[in-house]
Coordinates of C-alpha atoms in Angstrom, one line a residue:
M1 CA 24.6 5.2 -19.9
G2 CA 26.9 7.2 -17.8
G3 CA 28.6 5.9 -14.7
I4 CA 27.0 5.8 -11.3
S5 CA 28.0 7.8 -8.3
P6 CA 30.7 6.4 -6.0
S7 CA 27.9 5.9 -3.4
P8 CA 24.6 5.1 -5.1
L9 CA 21.3 4.3 -3.3
L10 CA 20.2 0.8 -4.1
V11 CA 16.5 0.6 -5.0
V12 CA 14.9 -2.8 -5.3
Q13 CA 12.4 -3.5 -8.1
P14 CA 11.1 0.1 -8.6
S15 CA 8.4 0.8 -11.1
A16 CA 9.5 3.1 -14.0
D17 CA 7.6 6.1 -12.6
Y18 CA 9.2 5.7 -9.2
A19 CA 12.7 5.3 -10.8
A20 CA 12.1 8.5 -12.7
R21 CA 10.9 10.3 -9.5
I22 CA 14.1 9.3 -7.7
Q23 CA 16.2 10.4 -10.6
R24 CA 14.4 13.8 -10.6
L25 CA 15.3 14.1 -6.9
G26 CA 18.9 14.1 -7.9
V27 CA 19.6 11.0 -5.8
P28 CA 22.3 8.8 -7.5
S29 CA 20.8 5.4 -7.6
L30 CA 21.4 1.8 -8.8
L31 CA 18.3 -0.2 -9.5
L32 CA 18.1 -4.0 -8.8
A33 CA 15.2 -5.4 -10.9
S34 CA 13.9 -8.5 -12.5
P35 CA 14.8 -8.9 -16.2
E36 CA 11.2 -8.2 -17.1
R37 CA 11.1 -5.0 -15.0
A38 CA 14.6 -4.0 -16.1
G39 CA 13.4 -3.6 -19.7
S40 CA 11.2 -0.7 -18.6
L41 CA 13.9 1.1 -16.7
T42 CA 15.8 2.6 -19.6
G43 CA 18.0 5.6 -18.8
H44 CA 18.9 4.2 -15.4
D45 CA 21.8 2.2 -14.0
V46 CA 20.2 -1.3 -13.6
V47 CA 21.3 -4.7 -12.5
A48 CA 18.9 -7.3 -13.9
A49 CA 18.7 -10.4 -11.7
N50 CA 16.5 -13.2 -10.7
L51 CA 14.8 -11.7 -7.6
D52 CA 13.1 -15.1 -6.8
H53 CA 16.6 -16.4 -5.9
P54 CA 18.2 -14.0 -3.4
S55 CA 21.7 -15.6 -3.5
S56 CA 21.8 -15.3 -7.2
A57 CA 20.6 -11.7 -7.1
L58 CA 23.2 -10.9 -4.5
R59 CA 25.9 -12.5 -6.6
D60 CA 25.0 -10.5 -9.7
L61 CA 24.7 -7.3 -7.7
R62 CA 28.1 -7.8 -6.1
S63 CA 29.7 -8.6 -9.4
Y64 CA 28.3 -5.3 -10.9
L65 CA 29.5 -3.3 -7.9
V66 CA 33.0 -4.8 -8.0
S67 CA 33.2 -4.0 -11.7
R68 CA 32.4 -0.4 -11.0
G69 CA 34.5 -0.1 -7.9
V70 CA 31.6 1.2 -5.8
G71 CA 29.4 0.2 -2.8
P72 CA 25.9 1.3 -2.1
A73 CA 25.2 4.1 0.3
G74 CA 21.8 2.7 1.4
I75 CA 19.0 0.5 0.3
T76 CA 15.2 1.1 -0.1
C77 CA 12.2 -0.5 -1.6
F78 CA 8.6 0.7 -2.4
V79 CA 7.0 -2.7 -3.2
C80 CA 5.6 -4.8 -0.4
E81 CA 6.3 -8.1 -2.0
H82 CA 10.0 -7.3 -2.3
L83 CA 10.5 -6.0 1.3
P84 CA 11.7 -9.4 2.5
L85 CA 14.4 -9.5 -0.2
T86 CA 15.4 -5.9 0.6
A87 CA 15.9 -6.8 4.3
W88 CA 17.8 -9.9 3.3
L89 CA 20.1 -7.9 1.0
A90 CA 20.6 -5.2 3.6
A91 CA 21.8 -7.6 6.2
R92 CA 24.4 -9.1 3.9
L93 CA 25.5 -5.7 2.5
G94 CA 25.8 -4.1 5.9
L95 CA 23.1 -1.5 5.1
S96 CA 20.4 0.0 7.4
F97 CA 17.0 -1.5 6.9
P98 CA 14.4 -3.1 9.2
S99 CA 15.5 -6.7 10.0
E100 CA 14.3 -9.7 8.2
A101 CA 12.4 -10.8 11.3
A102 CA 10.6 -7.5 11.6
V103 CA 9.7 -7.5 7.9
Q104 CA 8.5 -11.1 8.2
R105 CA 6.3 -10.3 11.2
S106 CA 4.7 -7.3 9.3
R107 CA 4.1 -9.4 6.2
I108 CA 2.3 -12.2 8.0
K109 CA -0.8 -10.6 9.4
S110 CA -1.6 -13.3 11.9
E111 CA 1.9 -13.0 13.3
A112 CA 1.7 -9.2 13.5
A113 CA -1.7 -9.4 15.2
A114 CA -0.4 -11.9 17.8
V115 CA 2.7 -9.8 18.5
W116 CA 0.6 -6.7 19.0
Q117 CA -1.9 -8.4 21.2
A118 CA 0.9 -9.7 23.4
A119 CA 2.5 -6.2 23.6
G120 CA -0.8 -4.4 24.4
V121 CA -0.8 -2.5 21.1
P122 CA -4.4 -1.5 20.3
T123 CA -5.5 -3.7 17.3
P124 CA -8.7 -5.5 16.4
P125 CA -9.5 -8.9 17.9
S126 CA -8.1 -11.4 15.4
A127 CA -7.7 -15.2 14.9
L128 CA -6.1 -17.4 12.3
V129 CA -8.8 -19.5 10.6
R130 CA -8.0 -23.0 9.4
D131 CA -11.5 -24.4 9.1
R132 CA -15.1 -23.3 9.3
N133 CA -15.4 -24.3 12.9
E134 CA -12.7 -21.9 14.0
L135 CA -14.3 -19.1 12.0
M136 CA -17.7 -19.7 13.7
A137 CA -16.1 -20.0 17.1
F138 CA -14.5 -16.6 16.7
A139 CA -17.8 -15.1 15.6
A140 CA -19.5 -16.6 18.7
R141 CA -17.2 -14.8 21.0
V142 CA -16.5 -11.6 19.0
D143 CA -19.3 -9.5 17.7
G144 CA -19.5 -8.6 14.0
P145 CA -19.2 -7.2 11.4
W146 CA -16.1 -9.2 10.6
I147 CA -13.2 -8.8 8.1
L148 CA -11.6 -11.7 6.4
K149 CA -8.2 -11.2 4.8
P150 CA -5.2 -13.3 3.6
T151 CA -2.3 -13.6 6.0
D152 CA 0.3 -12.6 3.5
R153 CA -1.1 -10.4 0.8
S154 CA -0.8 -6.6 0.2
G155 CA -3.4 -3.9 -0.2
S156 CA -7.0 -4.9 -0.8
E157 CA -6.5 -8.4 -2.2
W158 CA -9.3 -10.8 -0.9
V159 CA -10.3 -8.4 1.9
L160 CA -14.0 -9.3 2.5
R161 CA -16.6 -8.1 4.9
A162 CA -19.4 -10.1 6.6
D163 CA -22.2 -8.6 8.6
S164 CA -24.1 -11.7 9.6
T165 CA -23.2 -15.4 10.2
A166 CA -24.8 -16.2 6.9
D167 CA -22.6 -13.6 5.2
L168 CA -19.7 -15.1 7.1
A169 CA -20.2 -18.6 5.7
R170 CA -20.4 -17.2 2.2
A171 CA -17.3 -15.1 2.7
D172 CA -15.5 -18.1 4.0
D173 CA -16.4 -20.0 0.8
T174 CA -15.3 -17.1 -1.3
I175 CA -11.9 -16.5 0.3
V176 CA -11.0 -20.2 0.6
A177 CA -11.8 -20.8 -3.1
G178 CA -10.0 -17.7 -4.2
L179 CA -6.8 -18.3 -2.2
A180 CA -6.7 -22.0 -2.9
T181 CA -7.0 -21.4 -6.7
E182 CA -4.2 -18.8 -6.6
V183 CA -1.9 -20.8 -4.4
N184 CA -2.0 -24.3 -5.7
G185 CA -4.6 -24.6 -8.4
N186 CA -7.2 -26.5 -6.3
R187 CA -9.7 -25.9 -3.6
A188 CA -7.5 -27.0 -0.7
R189 CA -8.2 -24.7 2.3
V190 CA -5.5 -22.0 3.0
P191 CA -5.5 -20.4 6.4
Y192 CA -6.6 -16.7 6.6
L193 CA -7.1 -14.1 9.2
V194 CA -10.5 -13.0 10.6
Q195 CA -10.8 -9.7 12.5
A196 CA -13.5 -7.8 14.2
M197 CA -14.4 -4.7 12.2
V198 CA -13.6 -1.6 14.2
T199 CA -15.5 1.7 13.5
G200 CA -14.1 5.1 13.0
P201 CA -12.2 7.2 10.4
E202 CA -9.4 5.2 8.8
V203 CA -6.1 7.0 8.2
G204 CA -2.7 6.0 6.7
L205 CA 0.5 7.4 8.0
D206 CA 4.3 7.4 7.4
L207 CA 6.3 7.1 10.6
Y208 CA 10.0 7.8 11.0
M209 CA 11.6 5.7 13.7
N210 CA 14.8 7.1 15.1
D211 CA 16.4 5.0 17.9
G212 CA 12.9 3.8 19.0
I213 CA 11.2 7.2 18.9
G214 CA 8.5 7.7 16.2
Q215 CA 7.8 10.9 14.3
L216 CA 4.8 11.4 12.1
L217 CA 5.7 12.3 8.6
R218 CA 2.3 12.0 6.9
V219 CA -1.3 11.4 7.8
T220 CA -3.9 11.0 5.2
G221 CA -7.6 10.1 5.6
K222 CA -9.4 7.5 3.5
C223 CA -12.8 7.8 1.9
L224 CA -13.9 4.2 1.8
V225 CA -16.4 2.9 -0.7
D226 CA -19.3 1.1 0.8
E227 CA -19.8 -2.0 -1.4
P228 CA -21.5 -5.2 0.0
G229 CA -19.2 -8.0 0.8
V230 CA -15.8 -6.2 0.4
A231 CA -13.7 -4.0 2.7
G232 CA -10.9 -1.6 2.3
M233 CA -12.0 -0.2 -1.1
V234 CA -10.5 3.3 -1.1
G235 CA -12.4 5.8 -3.2
A236 CA -10.2 8.8 -2.2
Y237 CA -7.3 10.0 0.0
F238 CA -7.3 13.4 1.6
P239 CA -5.0 15.2 4.1
A240 CA -6.2 14.4 7.6
R241 CA -6.8 17.3 10.0
L242 CA -5.9 16.2 13.5
D243 CA -5.7 18.1 16.7
R244 CA -2.5 17.7 18.7
L245 CA -3.9 15.2 21.2
V246 CA -5.1 12.8 18.5
A247 CA -1.9 13.2 16.5
D248 CA 0.1 12.4 19.7
A249 CA -2.0 9.3 20.4
L250 CA -1.7 8.2 16.7
T251 CA 2.1 8.6 16.9
R252 CA 2.4 6.5 20.1
A253 CA 0.1 3.7 18.8
A254 CA 2.1 3.5 15.5
E255 CA 5.4 3.7 17.4
A256 CA 4.3 0.9 19.7
A257 CA 3.3 -1.3 16.8
V258 CA 6.5 -0.8 15.0
L259 CA 8.6 -1.5 18.1
A260 CA 6.6 -4.6 18.8
L261 CA 7.6 -5.9 15.3
G262 CA 11.2 -5.4 16.2
C263 CA 12.1 -2.2 14.4
R264 CA 13.8 0.8 16.1
Q265 CA 15.2 2.6 13.1
G266 CA 13.7 3.2 9.7
L267 CA 10.6 4.2 7.8
A268 CA 7.2 2.5 8.3
M269 CA 3.7 2.9 6.9
A270 CA 0.7 2.1 9.1
D271 CA -3.1 1.9 8.6
V272 CA -5.0 2.9 11.7
V273 CA -8.6 3.4 12.6
L274 CA -9.4 6.3 14.9
T275 CA -12.0 4.7 17.1
P276 CA -13.8 6.5 20.0
A277 CA -11.5 4.7 22.4
G278 CA -8.4 5.7 20.6
P279 CA -6.2 4.6 17.6
C280 CA -6.5 1.0 16.6
V281 CA -3.6 -0.4 14.4
L282 CA -4.6 -2.5 11.4
E283 CA -1.4 -3.0 9.4
V284 CA 2.3 -1.9 9.2
A285 CA 4.6 -2.1 6.2
F286 CA 8.2 -1.0 6.0
R287 CA 7.9 1.4 3.1
P288 CA 6.1 4.7 2.6
G289 CA 2.5 4.9 1.3
G290 CA 2.2 4.4 -2.4
D291 CA -0.4 4.5 -5.2
C292 CA -1.4 8.1 -5.9
L293 CA -0.3 9.3 -2.4
P294 CA 3.0 10.8 -3.5
D295 CA 1.4 13.3 -5.8
L296 CA -1.3 14.2 -3.2
C297 CA 1.3 14.6 -0.5
R298 CA 3.6 16.8 -2.5
R299 CA 0.7 19.1 -3.5
A300 CA -1.3 19.2 -0.3
L301 CA 1.3 18.5 2.4
H302 CA 4.6 19.7 0.9
Y303 CA 5.9 16.2 1.7
D304 CA 7.3 13.7 -0.7
P305 CA 7.1 10.1 0.5
I306 CA 9.6 8.9 -2.1
A307 CA 12.1 11.6 -1.0
A308 CA 11.6 10.7 2.6
A309 CA 12.3 7.0 1.9
C310 CA 15.6 8.0 0.1
Q311 CA 16.6 10.3 3.0
V312 CA 16.0 7.6 5.6
A313 CA 17.9 5.0 3.5
L314 CA 20.9 7.4 3.2
G315 CA 21.0 8.1 7.0
H316 CA 19.4 11.5 6.9
T317 CA 16.4 12.8 8.9
P318 CA 13.4 13.1 6.5
T319 CA 11.4 16.2 6.1
P320 CA 7.9 15.8 7.6
A321 CA 4.6 17.1 6.1
A322 CA 3.0 20.4 6.9
L323 CA 0.4 18.5 8.9
T324 CA -1.4 21.6 10.3
T325 CA -1.8 23.5 7.1
P326 CA -2.7 21.1 4.3
A327 CA -4.0 22.4 1.0
P328 CA -7.7 21.6 0.3
L329 CA -7.0 18.7 -2.1
A330 CA -7.8 15.1 -2.5
A331 CA -6.8 12.2 -4.7
V332 CA -9.8 10.3 -6.2
H333 CA -9.7 6.7 -7.6
L334 CA -11.9 6.5 -10.7
I335 CA -13.4 3.1 -10.1
S336 CA -15.3 1.4 -12.9
P337 CA -18.5 -0.5 -12.0
H338 CA -18.1 -2.5 -15.2
Q339 CA -15.6 -4.9 -16.6
G340 CA -14.3 -5.8 -20.1
R341 CA -11.6 -4.9 -22.5
I342 CA -11.1 -1.2 -22.9
E343 CA -11.7 -0.1 -26.5
K344 CA -11.7 3.7 -26.0
L345 CA -10.8 5.9 -23.0
G346 CA -11.2 9.6 -22.7
F347 CA -11.1 12.2 -19.9
E348 CA -12.3 15.3 -21.6
R349 CA -15.6 15.5 -19.6
L350 CA -13.8 14.8 -16.4
R351 CA -11.5 17.7 -16.9
S352 CA -14.5 20.1 -17.2
H353 CA -15.8 19.2 -13.7
P354 CA -15.3 22.3 -11.4
A355 CA -13.4 20.2 -8.7
F356 CA -11.0 18.7 -11.2
V357 CA -7.3 19.8 -10.8
E358 CA -5.1 17.2 -12.5
L359 CA -5.0 13.7 -13.9
L360 CA -2.4 12.0 -11.8
E361 CA -2.0 8.6 -13.4
V362 CA -3.9 6.3 -15.8
Y363 CA -3.7 2.7 -14.6
H364 CA -5.4 1.0 -17.5
Q365 CA -5.0 1.8 -21.2
P366 CA -7.0 0.8 -24.3
G367 CA -6.4 -2.9 -25.1
E368 CA -6.2 -3.8 -21.4
S369 CA -9.1 -5.2 -19.3
L370 CA -11.0 -4.2 -16.3
R371 CA -12.1 -6.9 -13.9
V372 CA -14.9 -6.7 -11.3
W373 CA -14.4 -9.5 -8.8
A374 CA -14.0 -10.1 -5.0
G375 CA -10.3 -10.6 -5.2
S376 CA -9.2 -7.0 -5.6
Y377 CA -10.7 -3.7 -6.6
D378 CA -7.3 -2.5 -8.1
Q379 CA -8.3 -4.0 -11.5
R380 CA -11.3 -1.7 -11.6
I381 CA -9.4 1.6 -11.1
L382 CA -9.1 3.4 -14.4
A383 CA -7.1 6.3 -13.1
A384 CA -6.5 8.7 -10.2
C385 CA -7.1 12.4 -10.3
L386 CA -6.4 15.3 -8.0
V387 CA -9.5 17.4 -7.0
R388 CA -10.2 20.5 -4.9
C389 CA -12.0 19.5 -1.7
D390 CA -12.6 21.8 1.2
D391 CA -14.7 19.3 3.1
P392 CA -13.9 15.5 3.0
S393 CA -17.6 14.7 3.5
E394 CA -18.0 15.8 -0.2
L395 CA -15.7 13.0 -1.4
T396 CA -18.4 10.2 -1.2
A397 CA -20.4 12.1 -3.8
L398 CA -17.3 12.9 -5.9
C399 CA -16.3 9.2 -5.9
R400 CA -19.6 8.3 -7.4
R401 CA -19.8 11.2 -9.9
L402 CA -16.3 11.5 -11.3
P403 CA -16.1 8.0 -12.8
E404 CA -19.3 8.7 -14.7
L405 CA -17.4 11.5 -16.5
V406 CA -14.8 9.1 -17.9
D407 CA -15.7 8.1 -21.5
V408 CA -14.8 4.5 -21.6
E409 CA -16.0 1.9 -24.2
L410 CA -15.8 -1.8 -23.1
S411 CA -16.1 -5.0 -25.0
A412 CA -16.2 -8.5 -23.7
A413 CA -12.8 -9.4 -22.2

């Protein structure tokens, strides 16, 4: 491999496709990755290190930098689980990134909810649940439906919905068993968060914070799949069309949420529900939106979330999306209703659908398994595709129809 720039951007644990995207942007970069991930990052300058031991990773990184006579120009990360490490490294390398404390508050949902409630940030009523009595006490004072979620997970992992007290008891059994099994191999209860479910369109956004002032970079709507017992299952993303008053209110709510977490400078992603009373903040993470969003944003909004993260990390002002003139496109998750080992997979019939534009990414290949369970719907997503969509109300039907056009043969896993 060739030498790196005198001032590379340090990227923590990128996937191979994100590393390739950064390379195509022409951003000189140095990748810090686990030995397992480093093996997939051929063609890049990589430091392989034990990311579970920050001091060891920092030592290996510094040794590499000294051997090359360079220092990083900035640091960024696109993976929620590695944001704490990124903040820790940034503090020790003198690089700009949200603080360790801010990242910690954002990652522990019960802490974020408490901080927002204290600061007057609009967010759903929430409580930390340590036993069944606490759950039922919350339900007695806060009307349902209710959302149960882990305090420290990302995405849709173990996000459950309960519409009645009977559903609530079953959901409690489910999440306690699931989290306990994953954490320590037994059924010991692990605390989780319960929230009131708020109604209204849900959007995701990227926000650039510059000295405490927020600027919207991206707003995308979510077409949520209505499946009993689970919440947050995204069938499709689409460019949100917002009038100026709603966009301003959304900016102020997200800005207040990020400030309350302790961040005045950097890039943040937020999930927000547009309720009749105004925006209601669900979650914040200090990275741009991921999954199939970068491709949708580039095509529909002329905005690249990955480029924006690199710009911010390098101290530049990011280029926002064309929020008022989006292209009529959407990104659809092709979610399988079945599980099993994939024997054959084909997309020929899907390509013939009049709304189909492009296959964005295939998430599961032949030889891999699909899993239908309460823990996460990610293991059911075959692929994501770009479609033409003039009216987001059409997406519910497309989310049902398009997976039926994927030719997949499954055997018992």
